[in-house]
Coordinates of C-alpha atoms (C1' of nucleotides) in Angstrom, one line a residue:
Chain A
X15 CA 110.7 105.4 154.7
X16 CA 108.5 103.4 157.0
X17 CA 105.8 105.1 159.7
X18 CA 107.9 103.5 162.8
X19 CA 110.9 105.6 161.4
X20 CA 109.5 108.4 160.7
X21 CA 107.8 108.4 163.7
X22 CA 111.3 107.7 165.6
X23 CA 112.1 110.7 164.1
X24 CA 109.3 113.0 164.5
X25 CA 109.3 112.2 168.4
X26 CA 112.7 113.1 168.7
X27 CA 112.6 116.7 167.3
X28 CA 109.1 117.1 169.2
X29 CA 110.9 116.0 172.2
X30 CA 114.3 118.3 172.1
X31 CA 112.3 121.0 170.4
X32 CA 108.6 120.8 172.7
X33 CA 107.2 121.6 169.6
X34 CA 106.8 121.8 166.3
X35 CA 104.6 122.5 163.1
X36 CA 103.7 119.9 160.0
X37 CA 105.5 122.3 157.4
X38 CA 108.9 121.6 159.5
X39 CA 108.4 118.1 160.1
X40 CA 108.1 117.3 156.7
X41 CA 110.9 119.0 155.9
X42 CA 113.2 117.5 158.1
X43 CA 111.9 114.1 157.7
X44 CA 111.9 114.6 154.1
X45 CA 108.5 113.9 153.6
X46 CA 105.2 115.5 152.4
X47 CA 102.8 117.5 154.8
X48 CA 100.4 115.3 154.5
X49 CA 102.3 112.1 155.8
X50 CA 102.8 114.1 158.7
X51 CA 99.1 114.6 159.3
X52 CA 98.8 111.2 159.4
X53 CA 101.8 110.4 161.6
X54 CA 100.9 113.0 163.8
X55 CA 97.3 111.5 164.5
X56 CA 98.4 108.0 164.9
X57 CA 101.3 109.0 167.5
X58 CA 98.5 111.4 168.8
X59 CA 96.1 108.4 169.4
X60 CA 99.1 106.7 170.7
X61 CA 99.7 109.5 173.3
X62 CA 102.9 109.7 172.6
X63 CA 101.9 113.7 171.6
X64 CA 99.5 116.2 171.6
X65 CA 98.5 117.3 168.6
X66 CA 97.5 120.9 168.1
X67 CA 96.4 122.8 165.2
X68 CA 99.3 123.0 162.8
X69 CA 101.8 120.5 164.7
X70 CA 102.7 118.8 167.2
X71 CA 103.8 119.3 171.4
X72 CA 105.2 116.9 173.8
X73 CA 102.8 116.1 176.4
X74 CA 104.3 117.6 179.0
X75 CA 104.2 120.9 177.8
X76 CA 100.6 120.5 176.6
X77 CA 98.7 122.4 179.4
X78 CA 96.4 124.6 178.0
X79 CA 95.9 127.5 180.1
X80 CA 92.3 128.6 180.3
X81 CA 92.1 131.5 178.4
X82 CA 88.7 133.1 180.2
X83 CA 91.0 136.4 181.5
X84 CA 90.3 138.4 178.3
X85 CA 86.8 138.6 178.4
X86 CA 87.1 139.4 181.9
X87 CA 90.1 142.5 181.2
X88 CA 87.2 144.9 179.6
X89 CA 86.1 147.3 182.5
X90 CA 88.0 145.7 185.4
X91 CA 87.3 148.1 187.9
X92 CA 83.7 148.7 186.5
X93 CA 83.0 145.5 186.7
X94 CA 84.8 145.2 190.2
X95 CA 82.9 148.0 191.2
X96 CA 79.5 146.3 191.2
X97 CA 80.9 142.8 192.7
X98 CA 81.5 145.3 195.4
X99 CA 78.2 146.0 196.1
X100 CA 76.7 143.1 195.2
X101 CA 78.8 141.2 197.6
X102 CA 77.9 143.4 200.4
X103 CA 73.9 141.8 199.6
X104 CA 75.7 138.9 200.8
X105 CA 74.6 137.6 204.6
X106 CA 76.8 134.2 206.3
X107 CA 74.1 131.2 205.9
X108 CA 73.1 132.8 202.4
X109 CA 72.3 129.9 199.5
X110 CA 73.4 131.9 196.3
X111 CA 73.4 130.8 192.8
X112 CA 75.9 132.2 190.5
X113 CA 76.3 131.9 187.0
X114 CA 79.1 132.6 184.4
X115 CA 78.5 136.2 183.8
X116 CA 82.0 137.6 183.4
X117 CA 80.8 140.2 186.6
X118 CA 79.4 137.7 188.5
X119 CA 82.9 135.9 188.3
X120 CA 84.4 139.0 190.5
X121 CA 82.2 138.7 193.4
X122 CA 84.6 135.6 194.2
X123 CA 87.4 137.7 195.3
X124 CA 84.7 139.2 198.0
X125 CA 82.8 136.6 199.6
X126 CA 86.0 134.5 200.1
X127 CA 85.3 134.5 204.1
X128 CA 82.0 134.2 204.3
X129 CA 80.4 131.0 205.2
X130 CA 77.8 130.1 202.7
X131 CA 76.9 128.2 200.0
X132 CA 77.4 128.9 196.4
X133 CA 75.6 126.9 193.6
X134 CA 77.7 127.7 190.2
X135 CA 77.9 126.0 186.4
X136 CA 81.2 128.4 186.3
X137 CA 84.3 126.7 186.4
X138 CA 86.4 130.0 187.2
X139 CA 83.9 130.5 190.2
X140 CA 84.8 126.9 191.4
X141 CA 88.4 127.5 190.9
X142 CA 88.7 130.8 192.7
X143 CA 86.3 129.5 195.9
X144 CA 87.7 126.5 196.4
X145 CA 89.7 126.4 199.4
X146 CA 88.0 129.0 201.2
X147 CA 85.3 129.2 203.6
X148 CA 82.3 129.2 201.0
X149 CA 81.1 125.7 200.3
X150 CA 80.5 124.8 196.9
X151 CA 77.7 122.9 194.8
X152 CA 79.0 122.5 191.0
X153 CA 76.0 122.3 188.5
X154 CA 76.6 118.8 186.9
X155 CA 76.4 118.7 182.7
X156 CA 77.8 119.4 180.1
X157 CA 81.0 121.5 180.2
X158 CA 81.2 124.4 177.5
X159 CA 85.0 124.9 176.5
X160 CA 84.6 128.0 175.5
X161 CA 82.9 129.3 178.3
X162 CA 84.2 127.3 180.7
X163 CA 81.0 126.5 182.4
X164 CA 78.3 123.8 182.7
X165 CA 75.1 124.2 180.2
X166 CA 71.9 122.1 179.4
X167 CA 69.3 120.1 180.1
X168 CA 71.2 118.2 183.3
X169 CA 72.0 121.4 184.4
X170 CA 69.2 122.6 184.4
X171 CA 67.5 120.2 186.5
X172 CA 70.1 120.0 188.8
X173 CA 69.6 124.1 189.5
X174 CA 65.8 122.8 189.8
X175 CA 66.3 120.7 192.7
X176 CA 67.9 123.9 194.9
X177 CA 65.9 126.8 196.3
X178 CA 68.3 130.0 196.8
X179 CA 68.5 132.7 198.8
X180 CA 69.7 134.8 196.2
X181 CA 71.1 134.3 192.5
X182 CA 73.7 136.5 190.9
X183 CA 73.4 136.7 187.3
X184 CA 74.5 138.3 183.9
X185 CA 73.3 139.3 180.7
X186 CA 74.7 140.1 177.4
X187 CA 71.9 143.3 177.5
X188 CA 68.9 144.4 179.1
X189 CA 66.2 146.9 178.1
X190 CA 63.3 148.2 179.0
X191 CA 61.6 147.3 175.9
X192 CA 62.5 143.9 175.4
X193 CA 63.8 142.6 178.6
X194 CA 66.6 140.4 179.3
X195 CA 69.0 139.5 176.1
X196 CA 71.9 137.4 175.9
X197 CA 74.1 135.9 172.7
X198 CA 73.9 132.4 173.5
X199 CA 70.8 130.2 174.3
X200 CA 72.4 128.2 176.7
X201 CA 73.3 130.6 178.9
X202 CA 69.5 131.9 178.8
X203 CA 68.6 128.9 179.8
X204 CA 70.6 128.5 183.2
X205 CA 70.0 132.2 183.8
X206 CA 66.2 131.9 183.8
X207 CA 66.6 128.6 185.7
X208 CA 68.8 130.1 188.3
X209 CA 66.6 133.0 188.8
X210 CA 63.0 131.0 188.9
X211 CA 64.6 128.9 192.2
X212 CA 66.0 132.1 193.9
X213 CA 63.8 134.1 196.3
X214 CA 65.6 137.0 194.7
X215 CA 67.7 137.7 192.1
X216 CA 70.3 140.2 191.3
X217 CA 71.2 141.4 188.1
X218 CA 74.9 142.3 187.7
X219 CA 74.8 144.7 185.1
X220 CA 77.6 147.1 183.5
X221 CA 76.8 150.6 181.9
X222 CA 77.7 149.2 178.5
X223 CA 74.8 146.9 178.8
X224 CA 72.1 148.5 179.6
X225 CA 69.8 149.8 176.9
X226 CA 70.9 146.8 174.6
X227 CA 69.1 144.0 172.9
X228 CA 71.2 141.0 171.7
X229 CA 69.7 138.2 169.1
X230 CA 68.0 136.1 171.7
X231 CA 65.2 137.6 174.3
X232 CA 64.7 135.6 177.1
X233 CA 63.5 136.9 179.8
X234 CA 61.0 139.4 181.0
X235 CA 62.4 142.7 183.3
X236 CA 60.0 141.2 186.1
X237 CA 62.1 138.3 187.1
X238 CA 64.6 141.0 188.2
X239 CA 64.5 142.2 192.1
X240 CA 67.7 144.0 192.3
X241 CA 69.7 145.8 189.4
X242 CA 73.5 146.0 190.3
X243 CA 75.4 148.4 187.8
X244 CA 77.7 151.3 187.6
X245 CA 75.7 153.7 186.0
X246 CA 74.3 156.1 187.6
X247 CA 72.1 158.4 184.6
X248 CA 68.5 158.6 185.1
X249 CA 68.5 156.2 182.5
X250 CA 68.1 153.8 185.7
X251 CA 64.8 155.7 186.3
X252 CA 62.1 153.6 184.2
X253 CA 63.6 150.5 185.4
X254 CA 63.1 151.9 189.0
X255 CA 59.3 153.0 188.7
X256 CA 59.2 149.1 187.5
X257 CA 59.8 148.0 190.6
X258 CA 63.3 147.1 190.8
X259 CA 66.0 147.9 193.3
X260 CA 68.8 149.7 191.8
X261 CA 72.2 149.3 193.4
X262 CA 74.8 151.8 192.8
Chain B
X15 CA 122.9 80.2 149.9
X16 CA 121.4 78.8 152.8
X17 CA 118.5 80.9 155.5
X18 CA 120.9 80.8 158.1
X19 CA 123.4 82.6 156.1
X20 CA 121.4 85.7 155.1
X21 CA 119.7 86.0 158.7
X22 CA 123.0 86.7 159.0
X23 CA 123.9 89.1 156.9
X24 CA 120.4 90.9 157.2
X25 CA 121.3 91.0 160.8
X26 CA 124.5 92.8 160.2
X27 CA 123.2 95.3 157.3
X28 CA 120.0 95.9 160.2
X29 CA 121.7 96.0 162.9
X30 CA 124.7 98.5 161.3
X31 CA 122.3 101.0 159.6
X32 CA 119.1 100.8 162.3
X33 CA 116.5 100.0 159.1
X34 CA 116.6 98.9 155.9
X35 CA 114.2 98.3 152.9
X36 CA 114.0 95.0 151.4
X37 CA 114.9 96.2 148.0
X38 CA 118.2 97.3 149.7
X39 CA 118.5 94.0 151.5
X40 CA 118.0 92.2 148.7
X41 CA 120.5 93.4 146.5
X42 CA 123.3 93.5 149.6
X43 CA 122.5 89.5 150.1
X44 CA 121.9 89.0 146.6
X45 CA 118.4 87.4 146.8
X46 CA 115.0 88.4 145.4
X47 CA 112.8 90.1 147.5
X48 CA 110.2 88.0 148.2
X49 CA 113.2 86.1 150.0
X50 CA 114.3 88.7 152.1
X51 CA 110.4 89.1 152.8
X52 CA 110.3 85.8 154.1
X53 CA 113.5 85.8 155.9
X54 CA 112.9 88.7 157.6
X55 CA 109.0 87.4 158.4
X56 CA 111.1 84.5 160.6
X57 CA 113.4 86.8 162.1
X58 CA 110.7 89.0 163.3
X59 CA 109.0 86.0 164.4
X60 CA 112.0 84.9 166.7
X61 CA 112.2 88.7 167.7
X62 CA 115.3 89.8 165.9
X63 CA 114.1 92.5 164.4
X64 CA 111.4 95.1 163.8
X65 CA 109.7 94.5 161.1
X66 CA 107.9 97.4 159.2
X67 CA 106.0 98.2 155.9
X68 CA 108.5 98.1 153.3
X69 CA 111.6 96.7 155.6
X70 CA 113.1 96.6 158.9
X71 CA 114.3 98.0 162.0
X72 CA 116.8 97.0 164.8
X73 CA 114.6 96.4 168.2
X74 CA 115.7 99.1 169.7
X75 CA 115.3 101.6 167.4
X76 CA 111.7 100.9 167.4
X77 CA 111.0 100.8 171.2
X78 CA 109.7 104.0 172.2
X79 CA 111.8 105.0 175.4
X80 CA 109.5 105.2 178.9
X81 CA 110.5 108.8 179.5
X82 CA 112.5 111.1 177.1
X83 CA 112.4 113.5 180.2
X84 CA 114.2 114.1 183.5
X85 CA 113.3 111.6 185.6
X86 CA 110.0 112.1 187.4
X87 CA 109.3 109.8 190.6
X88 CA 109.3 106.7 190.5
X89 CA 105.8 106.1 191.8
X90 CA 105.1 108.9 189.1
X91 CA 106.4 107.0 186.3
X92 CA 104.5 103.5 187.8
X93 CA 101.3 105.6 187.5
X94 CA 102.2 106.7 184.1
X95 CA 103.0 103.4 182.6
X96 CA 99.8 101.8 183.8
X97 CA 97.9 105.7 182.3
X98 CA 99.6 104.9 179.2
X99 CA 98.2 101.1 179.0
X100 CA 94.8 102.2 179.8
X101 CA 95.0 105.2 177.7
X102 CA 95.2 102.1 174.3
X103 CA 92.1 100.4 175.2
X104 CA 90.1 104.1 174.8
X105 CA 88.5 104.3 171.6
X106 CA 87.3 107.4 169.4
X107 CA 83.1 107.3 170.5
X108 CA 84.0 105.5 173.6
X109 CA 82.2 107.3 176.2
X110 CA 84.2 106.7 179.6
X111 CA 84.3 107.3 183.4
X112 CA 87.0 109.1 185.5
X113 CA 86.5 109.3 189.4
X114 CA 89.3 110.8 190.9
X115 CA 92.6 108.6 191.5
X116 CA 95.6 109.6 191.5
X117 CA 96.7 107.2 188.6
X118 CA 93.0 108.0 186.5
X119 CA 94.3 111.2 186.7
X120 CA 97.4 110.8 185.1
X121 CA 95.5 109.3 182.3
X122 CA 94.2 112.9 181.2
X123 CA 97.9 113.2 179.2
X124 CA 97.3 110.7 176.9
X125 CA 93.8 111.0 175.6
X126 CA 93.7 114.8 175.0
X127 CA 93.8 114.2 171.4
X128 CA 90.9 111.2 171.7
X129 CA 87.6 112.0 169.9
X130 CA 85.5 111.2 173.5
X131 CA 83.3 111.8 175.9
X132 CA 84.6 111.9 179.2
X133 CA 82.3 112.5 182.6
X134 CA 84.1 112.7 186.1
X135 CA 83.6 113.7 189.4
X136 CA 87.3 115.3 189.2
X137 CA 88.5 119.1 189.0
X138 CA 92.4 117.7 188.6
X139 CA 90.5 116.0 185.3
X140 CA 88.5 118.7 184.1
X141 CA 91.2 121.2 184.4
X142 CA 93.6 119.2 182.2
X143 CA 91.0 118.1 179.8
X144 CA 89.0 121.3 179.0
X145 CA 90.3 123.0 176.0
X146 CA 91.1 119.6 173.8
X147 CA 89.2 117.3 171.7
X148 CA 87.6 115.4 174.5
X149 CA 84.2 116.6 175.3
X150 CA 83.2 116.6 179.0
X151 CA 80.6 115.9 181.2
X152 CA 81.1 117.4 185.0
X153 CA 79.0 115.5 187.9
X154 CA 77.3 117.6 189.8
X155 CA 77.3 118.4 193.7
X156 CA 78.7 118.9 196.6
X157 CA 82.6 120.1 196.5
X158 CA 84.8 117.9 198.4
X159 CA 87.7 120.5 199.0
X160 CA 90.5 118.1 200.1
X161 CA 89.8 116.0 197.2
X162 CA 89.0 118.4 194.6
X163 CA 86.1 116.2 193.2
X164 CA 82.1 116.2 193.7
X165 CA 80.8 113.8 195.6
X166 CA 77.3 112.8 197.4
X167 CA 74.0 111.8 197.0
X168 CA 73.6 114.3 193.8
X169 CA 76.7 112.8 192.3
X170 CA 75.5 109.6 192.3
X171 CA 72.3 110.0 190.7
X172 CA 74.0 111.9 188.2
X173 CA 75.9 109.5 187.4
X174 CA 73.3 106.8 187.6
X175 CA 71.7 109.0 184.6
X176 CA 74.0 108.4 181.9
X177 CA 75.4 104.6 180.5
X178 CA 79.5 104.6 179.6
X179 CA 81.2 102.1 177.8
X180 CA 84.3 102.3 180.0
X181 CA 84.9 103.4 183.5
X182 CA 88.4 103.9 184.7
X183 CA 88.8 103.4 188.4
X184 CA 91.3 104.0 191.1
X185 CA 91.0 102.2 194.6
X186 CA 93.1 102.2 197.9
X187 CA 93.1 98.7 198.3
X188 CA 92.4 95.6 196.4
X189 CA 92.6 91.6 197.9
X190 CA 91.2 88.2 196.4
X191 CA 89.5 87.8 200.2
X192 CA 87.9 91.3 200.6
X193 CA 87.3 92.8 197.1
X194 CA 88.1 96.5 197.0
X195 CA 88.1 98.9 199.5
X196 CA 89.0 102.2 199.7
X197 CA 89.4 104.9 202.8
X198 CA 86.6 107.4 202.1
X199 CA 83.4 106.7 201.9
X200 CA 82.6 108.5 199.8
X201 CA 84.8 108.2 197.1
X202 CA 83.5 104.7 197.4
X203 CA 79.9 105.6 196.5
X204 CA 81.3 107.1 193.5
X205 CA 83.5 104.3 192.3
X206 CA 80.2 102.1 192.5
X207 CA 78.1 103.9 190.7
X208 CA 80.6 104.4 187.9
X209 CA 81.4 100.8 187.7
X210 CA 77.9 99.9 187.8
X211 CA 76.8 102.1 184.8
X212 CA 79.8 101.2 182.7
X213 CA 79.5 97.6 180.2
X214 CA 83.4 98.1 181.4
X215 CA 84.9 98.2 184.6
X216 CA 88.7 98.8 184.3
X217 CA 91.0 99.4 187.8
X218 CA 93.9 101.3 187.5
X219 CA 96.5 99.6 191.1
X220 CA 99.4 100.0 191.0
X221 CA 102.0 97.6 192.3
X222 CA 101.5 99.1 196.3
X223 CA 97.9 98.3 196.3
X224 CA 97.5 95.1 195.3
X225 CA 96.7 92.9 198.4
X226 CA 96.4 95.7 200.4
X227 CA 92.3 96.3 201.9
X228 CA 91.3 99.3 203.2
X229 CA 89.6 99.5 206.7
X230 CA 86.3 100.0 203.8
X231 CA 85.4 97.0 202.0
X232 CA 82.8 98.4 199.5
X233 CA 82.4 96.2 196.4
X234 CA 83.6 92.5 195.4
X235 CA 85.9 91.8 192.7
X236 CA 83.6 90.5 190.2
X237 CA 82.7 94.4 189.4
X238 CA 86.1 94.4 187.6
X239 CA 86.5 93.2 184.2
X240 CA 90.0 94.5 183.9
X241 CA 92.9 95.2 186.2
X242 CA 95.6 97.2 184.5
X243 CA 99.2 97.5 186.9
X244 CA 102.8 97.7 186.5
X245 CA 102.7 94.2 188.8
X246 CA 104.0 91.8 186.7
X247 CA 104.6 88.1 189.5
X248 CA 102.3 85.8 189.3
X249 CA 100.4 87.0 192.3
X250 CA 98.2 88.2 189.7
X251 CA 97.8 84.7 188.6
X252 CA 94.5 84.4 191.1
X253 CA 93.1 87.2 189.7
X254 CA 93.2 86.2 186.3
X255 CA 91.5 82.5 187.2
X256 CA 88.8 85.1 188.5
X257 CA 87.7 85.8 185.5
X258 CA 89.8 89.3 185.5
X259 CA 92.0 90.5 182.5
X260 CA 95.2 91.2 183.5
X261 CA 96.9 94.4 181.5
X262 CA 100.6 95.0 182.1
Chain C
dG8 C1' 82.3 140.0 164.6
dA9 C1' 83.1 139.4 159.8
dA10 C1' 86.5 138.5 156.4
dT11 C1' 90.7 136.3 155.3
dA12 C1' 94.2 132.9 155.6
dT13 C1' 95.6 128.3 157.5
dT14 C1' 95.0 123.9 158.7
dT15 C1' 92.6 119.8 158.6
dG16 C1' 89.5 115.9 157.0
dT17 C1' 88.0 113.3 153.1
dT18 C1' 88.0 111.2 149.0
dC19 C1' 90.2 109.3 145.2
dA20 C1' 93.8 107.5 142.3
dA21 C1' 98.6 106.1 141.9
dA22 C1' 102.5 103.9 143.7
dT23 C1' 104.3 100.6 146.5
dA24 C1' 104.4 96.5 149.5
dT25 C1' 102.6 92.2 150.8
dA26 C1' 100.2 87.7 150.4
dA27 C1' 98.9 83.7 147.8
dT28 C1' 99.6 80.5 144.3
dC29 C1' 102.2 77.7 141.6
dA30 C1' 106.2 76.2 138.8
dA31 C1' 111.2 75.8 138.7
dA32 C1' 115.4 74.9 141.0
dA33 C1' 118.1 73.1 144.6
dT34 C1' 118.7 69.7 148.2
dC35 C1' 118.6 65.2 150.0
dA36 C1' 117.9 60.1 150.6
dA37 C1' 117.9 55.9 148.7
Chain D
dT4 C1' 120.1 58.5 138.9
dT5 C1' 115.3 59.0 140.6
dG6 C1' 111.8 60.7 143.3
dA7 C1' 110.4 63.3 147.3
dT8 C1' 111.0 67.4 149.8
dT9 C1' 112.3 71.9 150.5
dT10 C1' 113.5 76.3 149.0
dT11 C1' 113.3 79.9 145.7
dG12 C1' 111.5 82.9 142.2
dA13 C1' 107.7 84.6 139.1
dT14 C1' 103.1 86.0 138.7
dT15 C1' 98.9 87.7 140.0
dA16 C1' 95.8 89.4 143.4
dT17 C1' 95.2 92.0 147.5
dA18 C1' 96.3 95.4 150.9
dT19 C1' 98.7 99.4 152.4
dT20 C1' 100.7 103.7 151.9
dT21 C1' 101.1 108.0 149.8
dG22 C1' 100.1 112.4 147.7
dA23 C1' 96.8 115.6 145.4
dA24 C1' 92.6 118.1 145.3
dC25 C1' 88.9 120.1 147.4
dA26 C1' 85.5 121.0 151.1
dA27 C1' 85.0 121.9 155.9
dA28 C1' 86.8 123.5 160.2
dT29 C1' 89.8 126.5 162.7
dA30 C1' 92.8 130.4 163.6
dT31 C1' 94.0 135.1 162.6
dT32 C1' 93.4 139.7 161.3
dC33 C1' 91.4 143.9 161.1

DNA sequence: GAATATTTGTTCAAATATAATCAAAATCAA
DNA sequence: TTGATTTTGATTATATTTGAACAAATATTC
């Protein structure tokens, strides 16, 4: 049986089906999984599909929805809990950064109707302000799927070229020790660079993370003005005596 | 037996069973193969059939219908087919412009599955494209709202940074006497740019702009090296004598 | 987050189809 | 009939398609 059969056929059951995986195409076209690879990635490069991992959809059904909500779900209302006070920092006429901290992603809900700029890499952020009274400056670069934000070198530069009022950051962990931690490199990077061009940055900082290293060290406690968390121990007291505002 | 004969009878066996192999055909008309290959090389010449590897198909078997779905809007389905032509001339490495028309957007379906790199001014683009194969690059500054795309004086030196091999382009207005010309400024600045730092300018008009100008003349036609549109009369004819490919 | 299971990409060899070349057969004109 | 022309078939070389095996990438599971 020839491709432009096959492929006859494989559009029509991806059609009245919306989708469907190699191991049934080949059966039904009565032909090996392999064939159906390769069908699949030629009709894919064809766009007459979208090709996903272990079949096939039709296009119009090929939406992916942004899957950023589960990293958020852990500690909702701990998490919405220091937005809340963070936000409250907030004056109309402010310049803030804010990066892709999952935290930092729930001050949105908050500063809706008040007029100032916001300077992000976070597409979530962008999403949820757009439309509202805060103008927006997207970070330019490349975008990180996973993360859903911008990262790298032209991001970097680009934050260079603002001075802030304030930035609103995350980290993966801070301690005392050590400093400011995070998991992935790239994030470092636009934290720190967010945080140098800011007259003062704030720290948005859960109870789970303080106390913890993660692999990469980045930056020093001292670039920190204002620590925004839920806990309230006197575990907070060291980071205090260092000089830093603790808000909660 | 004589060519005329067997077209005939390939015709009928073709035309009954919607495909046939040329072993098949060859034993029906009583002929070797290499007959029936050469008989059916002149019938697919004249457009009688579909030829494929191995045998052939009836014509309309082999024609991929425009829309397996409900009808969407006309003007939908116009931006669509000229998506879809555009959408071919993308290859795997090809590193591309999108501003943000209307019609580039609906180019985003088709190339999810493309190994490329894709940098845009436009959320609509982003959205649909984050979360497949296609790697982005999002230009940075200042939110345009209505639009749902960056634009400005940080936009444009973005993308004055990076070189594409393809920019795909939407306009308001294009006319042999005025060149193209859109109604927001700065959606023109953008287009520009992107046009200039691509080795490939392709505009995507569809039938309703073409001889239409815009009360903003911004750039001459000679930035285009290819005009893809559903128009098919040969009031393209001028644009083609321009020096402009013609893709419909 | 690590370990497991799936899926995919890649390479290779086998099967199949096509193209090219040339000789044989059929057709046609005198 | 003869010779020229066209068509057909056989043979070989080339190209394409296919499937198998394995390494790499990607989901999934706990």
């Amino acid at each position: 049986m020839s491709y432009q059969s096959r492929k006859q056929k494989i559009l029509k059951i991806v059609e009245e089906q919306g989708e469907a995986d190699v191991k049934e195409l080949a059966q039904k076209v009565e032909t090996s999984e392999i064939t159906i690879r390769r069908d699949l990635a030629l009709m894919a490069a064809d766009g007459l599909i979208f090709r996903t991992h272990g079949g096939a959809m039709k296009l119009s059904l090929a939406i992916i929805p942004v899957s950023f909500e589960h990293k958020i779900s852990a500690n909702i209302e701990q998490k919405d809990y220091i937005a809340r006070l963070a936000a409250k920092e907030i004056r109309d006429g402010d310049i803030i950064f804010m990066d892709c901290g999952s935290t930092v992603s729930r001050l949105c809900q908050f500063i809706k109707n008040k007029r100032i700029k916001v300077i992000t890499n976070s597409l979530p952020v962008v999403y949820e302000l757009s439309n509202t009274e805060v103008s927006i400056n997207l970070i330019g670069g490349e975008l990180d799927n996973k993360r859903q934000a911008v990262h790298g070198q032209i991001a970097v530069e680009h934050i260079r070229r603002y001075q802030a009022d304030k930035a609103f950051l995350g980290v993966d962990g801070i301690s005392l020790e050590n400093g400011l931690s995070a998991s992935s490199e790239k994030e470092a990077e636009i934290t720190t660079a967010m945080s140098s061009n800011a007259r003062q940055t704030y720290l948005l900082c859960d109870s789970s993370k303080l106390g913890k290293d993660k692999y990469l060290k980045f930056a020093p406690l001292s670039i920190v003005d204002v620590l925004v968390t839920n806990e309230v121990s006197d575990q907070l007291k060291p980071y205090q005596d260092f000089g830093i505002r603790i808000l909660n």
